[in-house]
Structures are given as C-alpha cells and as structure tokens.
C-alpha cells in the first residue's frame, strides 16, 4: 500500500520509532538481501522513510507499507 510521504508522517515515524521496512521484518533474509516470499521490496525496503534513492539521489515522494510485514 502506498501513501504520500508527508512531513507529518516522517516526524511521527521518528517520534514513535516506527518500524515498517523489510530490514525489521521477520520475512527478510539479510543473507539473500531479499524477501523470503520474493515480494518486490522496492519502496518498503527503504529506511529511513525519507532516505534518498541510492542511485539517483532523488528524494522520495511516497512510501510503501507491506501488508505482510511482521516485526522481527
Ligand atoms: S514480507 Fe514485506 S516487509 Fe517483509 S520482507 Fe517481504 S516485502 Fe519486506
């Protein structure tokens, strides 16, 4: 599910120490650097939410939350 990446969302994620990215999910394989379910992880893998694109440096305008995320 995608949502607009607003300043309010970024602030609340920091304030409440939100965990929503693949790196904090029990289905993430660090060794394989991919999801055990092979979901496309573009978007929900990014952390922090407002991290720029590592290739282009572009600032993200939206954020993806995976419905299968399970906190590790
Ligand atoms: S289940 Fe979703 S949040 Fe978890 S590792 Fe896979 S793509 Fe990422």
Tab-separated table of N, CA, C and O and ligand atoms in Angstrom:
chain	number	residue	atom	x	y	z
A	1	UNK	N	0.849	-1.170	0.000
A	1	UNK	CA	0.000	0.000	0.000
A	1	UNK	C	0.892	1.229	0.000
A	1	UNK	O	1.841	1.299	0.754
A	2	UNK	N	0.571	2.159	-0.864
A	2	UNK	CA	1.386	3.359	-0.956
A	2	UNK	C	0.658	4.550	-0.365
A	2	UNK	O	-0.557	4.679	-0.512
A	3	UNK	N	1.446	5.394	0.283
A	3	UNK	CA	0.931	6.619	0.872
A	3	UNK	C	1.867	7.761	0.499
A	3	UNK	O	3.054	7.539	0.246
A	4	UNK	N	1.326	8.943	0.502
A	4	UNK	CA	2.168	10.125	0.286
A	4	UNK	C	3.137	10.255	1.455
A	4	UNK	O	2.759	10.027	2.612
A	5	UNK	N	4.362	10.584	1.147
A	5	UNK	CA	5.372	10.768	2.197
A	5	UNK	C	5.339	12.229	2.636
A	5	UNK	O	5.949	13.083	2.012
A	6	UNK	N	4.606	12.483	3.692
A	6	UNK	CA	4.433	13.849	4.183
A	6	UNK	C	5.422	14.144	5.314
A	6	UNK	O	5.958	13.216	5.943
A	7	UNK	N	5.622	15.412	5.576
A	7	UNK	CA	6.482	15.819	6.692
A	7	UNK	C	5.922	15.283	8.008
A	7	UNK	O	6.676	14.892	8.904
A	8	UNK	N	4.598	15.251	8.135
A	8	UNK	CA	3.956	14.750	9.351
A	8	UNK	C	4.258	13.259	9.545
A	8	UNK	O	4.579	12.827	10.654
A	9	UNK	N	4.178	12.488	8.470
A	9	UNK	CA	4.477	11.053	8.567
A	9	UNK	C	5.937	10.818	8.953
A	9	UNK	O	6.241	9.973	9.804
A	10	UNK	N	6.844	11.580	8.355
A	10	UNK	CA	8.266	11.445	8.687
A	10	UNK	C	8.501	11.783	10.155
A	10	UNK	O	9.204	11.066	10.870
A	11	UNK	N	7.887	12.858	10.635
A	11	UNK	CA	8.064	13.271	12.030
A	11	UNK	C	7.495	12.227	12.986
A	11	UNK	O	8.120	11.887	14.002
A	12	UNK	N	6.314	11.697	12.674
A	12	UNK	CA	5.700	10.692	13.555
A	12	UNK	C	6.493	9.381	13.533
A	12	UNK	O	6.605	8.708	14.556
A	13	UNK	N	7.043	9.022	12.381
A	13	UNK	CA	7.867	7.808	12.300
A	13	UNK	C	9.074	7.938	13.223
A	13	UNK	O	9.454	6.971	13.894
A	14	UNK	N	9.663	9.109	13.257
A	14	UNK	CA	10.816	9.322	14.144
A	14	UNK	C	10.375	9.370	15.602
A	14	UNK	O	11.003	8.757	16.466
A	15	UNK	N	9.307	10.108	15.868
A	15	UNK	CA	8.838	10.269	17.249
A	15	UNK	C	8.455	8.935	17.886
A	15	UNK	O	8.795	8.670	19.037
A	16	UNK	N	7.748	8.095	17.130
A	16	UNK	CA	7.250	6.835	17.688
A	16	UNK	C	8.123	5.634	17.317
A	16	UNK	O	7.749	4.488	17.564
A	17	UNK	N	9.313	5.916	16.715
A	17	UNK	CA	10.252	4.863	16.323
A	17	UNK	C	9.570	3.773	15.505
A	17	UNK	O	9.692	2.577	15.788
A	18	UNK	N	8.840	4.219	14.488
A	18	UNK	CA	8.139	3.305	13.605
A	18	UNK	C	9.098	2.296	12.987
A	18	UNK	O	10.224	2.642	12.629
A	19	UNK	N	8.662	1.058	12.907
A	19	UNK	CA	9.401	0.031	12.189
A	19	UNK	C	8.466	-0.533	11.138
A	19	UNK	O	7.445	-1.128	11.464
A	20	UNK	N	8.814	-0.353	9.872
A	20	UNK	CA	7.934	-0.826	8.806
A	20	UNK	C	8.700	-1.359	7.608
A	20	UNK	O	8.087	-1.869	6.679
A	21	UNK	N	10.016	-1.241	7.623
A	21	UNK	CA	10.798	-1.618	6.446
A	21	UNK	C	11.224	-3.080	6.512
A	21	UNK	O	11.217	-3.712	7.576
A	22	UNK	N	11.603	-3.599	5.378
A	22	UNK	CA	11.990	-5.014	5.264
A	22	UNK	C	13.072	-5.408	6.273
A	22	UNK	O	13.052	-6.525	6.784
A	23	UNK	N	13.998	-4.519	6.553
A	23	UNK	CA	15.085	-4.839	7.469
A	23	UNK	C	14.610	-5.196	8.866
A	23	UNK	O	15.339	-5.847	9.623
A	24	UNK	N	13.405	-4.787	9.236
A	24	UNK	CA	12.840	-5.106	10.551
A	24	UNK	C	11.764	-6.182	10.469
A	24	UNK	O	11.062	-6.433	11.447
A	25	UNK	N	11.646	-6.814	9.328
A	25	UNK	CA	10.581	-7.808	9.107
A	25	UNK	C	11.158	-9.215	9.236
A	25	UNK	O	12.266	-9.496	8.775
A	26	UNK	N	10.377	-10.116	9.841
A	26	UNK	CA	10.858	-11.491	10.032
A	26	UNK	C	10.982	-12.255	8.712
A	26	UNK	O	11.599	-13.311	8.660
A	27	UNK	N	10.403	-11.739	7.649
A	27	UNK	CA	10.487	-12.420	6.352
A	27	UNK	C	11.643	-11.922	5.498
A	27	UNK	O	11.779	-12.320	4.353
A	28	UNK	N	12.470	-11.038	6.066
A	28	UNK	CA	13.604	-10.506	5.321
A	28	UNK	C	14.821	-11.396	5.531
A	28	UNK	O	15.165	-11.743	6.659
A	29	UNK	N	15.475	-11.783	4.453
A	29	UNK	CA	16.713	-12.548	4.531
A	29	UNK	C	17.878	-11.609	4.256
A	29	UNK	O	18.071	-11.180	3.103
A	30	UNK	N	18.643	-11.310	5.295
A	30	UNK	CA	19.801	-10.434	5.122
A	30	UNK	C	20.857	-11.104	4.253
A	30	UNK	O	21.525	-10.449	3.455
A	31	UNK	N	20.991	-12.434	4.388
A	31	UNK	CA	21.989	-13.148	3.602
A	31	UNK	C	21.665	-13.095	2.111
A	31	UNK	O	22.547	-12.947	1.275
A	32	UNK	N	20.379	-13.224	1.775
A	32	UNK	CA	19.958	-13.206	0.366
A	32	UNK	C	19.669	-11.794	-0.120
A	32	UNK	O	19.479	-11.574	-1.311
A	33	UNK	N	19.536	-10.866	0.831
A	33	UNK	CA	19.142	-9.483	0.535
A	33	UNK	C	17.856	-9.440	-0.267
A	33	UNK	O	17.728	-8.708	-1.252
A	34	UNK	N	16.918	-10.245	0.177
A	34	UNK	CA	15.612	-10.237	-0.461
A	34	UNK	C	14.578	-10.812	0.508
A	34	UNK	O	14.914	-11.340	1.564
A	35	UNK	N	13.342	-10.697	0.118
A	35	UNK	CA	12.231	-11.186	0.933
A	35	UNK	C	12.088	-12.701	0.749
A	35	UNK	O	12.181	-13.204	-0.375
A	36	UNK	N	11.853	-13.440	1.838
A	36	UNK	CA	11.674	-14.884	1.724
A	36	UNK	C	10.473	-15.212	0.853
A	36	UNK	O	10.375	-16.301	0.306
A	37	UNK	N	9.530	-14.311	0.746
A	37	UNK	CA	8.348	-14.547	-0.094
A	37	UNK	C	8.532	-13.993	-1.505
A	37	UNK	O	7.594	-14.055	-2.299
A	38	UNK	N	9.718	-13.457	-1.752
A	38	UNK	CA	10.035	-12.896	-3.072
A	38	UNK	C	9.087	-11.776	-3.490
A	38	UNK	O	8.836	-11.594	-4.682
A	39	UNK	N	8.555	-11.067	-2.497
A	39	UNK	CA	7.761	-9.890	-2.838
A	39	UNK	C	8.677	-8.823	-3.413
A	39	UNK	O	9.837	-8.711	-2.999
A	40	UNK	N	8.193	-8.060	-4.338
A	40	UNK	CA	9.000	-6.913	-4.772
A	40	UNK	C	9.124	-5.953	-3.597
A	40	UNK	O	8.112	-5.537	-3.029
A	41	UNK	N	10.342	-5.671	-3.190
A	41	UNK	CA	10.541	-4.901	-1.949
A	41	UNK	C	10.921	-3.452	-2.200
A	41	UNK	O	11.296	-2.728	-1.288
A	42	UNK	N	10.829	-3.017	-3.431
A	42	UNK	CA	11.136	-1.617	-3.717
A	42	UNK	C	10.127	-0.750	-2.984
A	42	UNK	O	8.931	-0.968	-3.063
A	43	UNK	N	10.599	0.205	-2.279
A	43	UNK	CA	9.698	1.077	-1.518
A	43	UNK	C	9.669	0.693	-0.071
A	43	UNK	O	10.099	1.469	0.773
A	44	UNK	N	9.224	-0.500	0.272
A	44	UNK	CA	9.180	-0.872	1.693
A	44	UNK	C	10.530	-1.283	2.230
A	44	UNK	O	10.712	-1.411	3.427
A	45	UNK	N	11.498	-1.459	1.361
A	45	UNK	CA	12.852	-1.788	1.826
A	45	UNK	C	13.589	-0.535	2.295
A	45	UNK	O	14.507	-0.616	3.105
A	46	UNK	N	13.207	0.589	1.786
A	46	UNK	CA	13.904	1.841	2.081
A	46	UNK	C	13.723	2.253	3.547
A	46	UNK	O	12.622	2.226	4.089
A	47	UNK	N	14.838	2.613	4.181
A	47	UNK	CA	14.787	3.123	5.558
A	47	UNK	C	15.954	4.062	5.801
A	47	UNK	O	17.077	3.722	5.395
A	48	UNK	N	15.792	5.207	6.401
A	48	UNK	CA	14.521	5.735	6.872
A	48	UNK	C	13.579	6.059	5.727
A	48	UNK	O	13.969	6.018	4.561
A	49	UNK	N	12.363	6.373	6.061
A	49	UNK	CA	11.329	6.577	5.051
A	49	UNK	C	11.718	7.615	4.017
A	49	UNK	O	11.332	7.519	2.861
A	50	UNK	N	12.480	8.608	4.436
A	50	UNK	CA	12.812	9.713	3.532
A	50	UNK	C	14.235	9.606	2.986
A	50	UNK	O	14.785	10.581	2.482
A	51	UNK	N	14.822	8.418	3.049
A	51	UNK	CA	16.175	8.243	2.505
A	51	UNK	C	16.153	8.471	0.996
A	51	UNK	O	15.253	7.975	0.302
A	52	UNK	N	17.122	9.218	0.486
A	52	UNK	CA	17.155	9.446	-0.962
A	52	UNK	C	17.506	8.174	-1.721
A	52	UNK	O	18.122	7.257	-1.179
A	53	UNK	N	17.090	8.117	-2.969
A	53	UNK	CA	17.407	6.982	-3.832
A	53	UNK	C	18.926	6.835	-3.919
A	53	UNK	O	19.613	7.813	-4.239
A	54	UNK	N	19.472	5.631	-3.628
A	54	UNK	CA	20.931	5.472	-3.605
A	54	UNK	C	21.588	5.667	-4.969
A	54	UNK	O	22.773	5.957	-5.043
A	55	UNK	N	20.840	5.518	-6.025
A	55	UNK	CA	21.414	5.658	-7.372
A	55	UNK	C	21.232	7.080	-7.896
A	55	UNK	O	22.183	7.727	-8.321
A	56	UNK	N	19.999	7.563	-7.836
A	56	UNK	CA	19.705	8.864	-8.440
A	56	UNK	C	19.829	10.016	-7.456
A	56	UNK	O	19.953	11.166	-7.865
A	57	UNK	N	19.709	9.704	-6.145
A	57	UNK	CA	19.720	10.760	-5.144
A	57	UNK	C	18.392	11.477	-5.014
A	57	UNK	O	18.258	12.433	-4.245
A	58	UNK	N	17.392	10.999	-5.753
A	58	UNK	CA	16.070	11.636	-5.716
A	58	UNK	C	15.422	11.454	-4.346
A	58	UNK	O	15.535	10.389	-3.728
A	59	UNK	N	14.744	12.491	-3.895
A	59	UNK	CA	14.018	12.432	-2.632
A	59	UNK	C	12.668	11.761	-2.887
A	59	UNK	O	11.947	12.147	-3.805
A	60	UNK	N	12.316	10.723	-2.101
A	60	UNK	CA	11.056	10.019	-2.347
A	60	UNK	C	9.843	10.894	-2.028
A	60	UNK	O	9.888	11.743	-1.137
A	61	UNK	N	8.771	10.649	-2.781
A	61	UNK	CA	7.533	11.406	-2.569
A	61	UNK	C	6.430	10.520	-2.005
A	61	UNK	O	5.372	11.002	-1.632
A	62	UNK	N	6.687	9.208	-1.961
A	62	UNK	CA	5.701	8.311	-1.363
A	62	UNK	C	6.415	7.214	-0.587
A	62	UNK	O	7.641	7.093	-0.640
A	63	UNK	N	5.642	6.458	0.157
A	63	UNK	CA	6.193	5.375	0.961
A	63	UNK	C	5.280	4.164	0.811
A	63	UNK	O	4.061	4.313	0.656
A	64	UNK	N	5.871	2.973	0.812
A	64	UNK	CA	5.102	1.747	0.667
A	64	UNK	C	5.127	0.974	1.979
A	64	UNK	O	6.174	0.851	2.610
A	65	UNK	N	3.960	0.483	2.378
A	65	UNK	CA	3.867	-0.376	3.553
A	65	UNK	C	3.362	-1.739	3.099
A	65	UNK	O	2.346	-1.839	2.426
A	66	UNK	N	4.087	-2.778	3.473
A	66	UNK	CA	3.773	-4.142	3.058
A	66	UNK	C	2.726	-4.728	3.996
A	66	UNK	O	2.861	-4.665	5.217
A	67	UNK	N	1.697	-5.352	3.426
A	67	UNK	CA	0.636	-5.938	4.242
A	67	UNK	C	1.109	-7.179	4.984
A	67	UNK	O	0.455	-7.649	5.894
A	68	UNK	N	2.241	-7.744	4.574
A	68	UNK	CA	2.722	-8.965	5.205
A	68	UNK	C	3.826	-8.708	6.224
A	68	UNK	O	4.398	-9.645	6.783
A	69	UNK	N	4.143	-7.445	6.469
A	69	UNK	CA	5.203	-7.108	7.423
A	69	UNK	C	4.901	-7.718	8.787
A	69	UNK	O	3.796	-7.609	9.316
A	70	UNK	N	5.908	-8.373	9.351
A	70	UNK	CA	5.818	-8.916	10.716
A	70	UNK	C	7.081	-8.464	11.443
A	70	UNK	O	8.191	-8.789	11.017
A	71	UNK	N	6.895	-7.742	12.514
A	71	UNK	CA	8.034	-7.215	13.256
A	71	UNK	C	8.899	-8.353	13.765
A	71	UNK	O	8.403	-9.305	14.377
A	72	UNK	N	10.171	-8.225	13.511
A	72	UNK	CA	11.140	-9.233	13.924
A	72	UNK	C	11.348	-9.193	15.419
A	72	UNK	O	11.376	-8.202	16.046
B	1	LIG	S1	7.071	-9.530	3.804
B	1	LIG	FE1	7.012	-7.429	3.017
B	1	LIG	S2	8.029	-6.180	4.595
B	1	LIG	FE2	8.557	-8.325	4.940
B	1	LIG	S3	10.484	-8.643	3.870
B	1	LIG	FE3	8.846	-9.223	2.483
B	1	LIG	S4	8.416	-7.412	1.253
B	1	LIG	FE4	9.582	-6.753	3.075
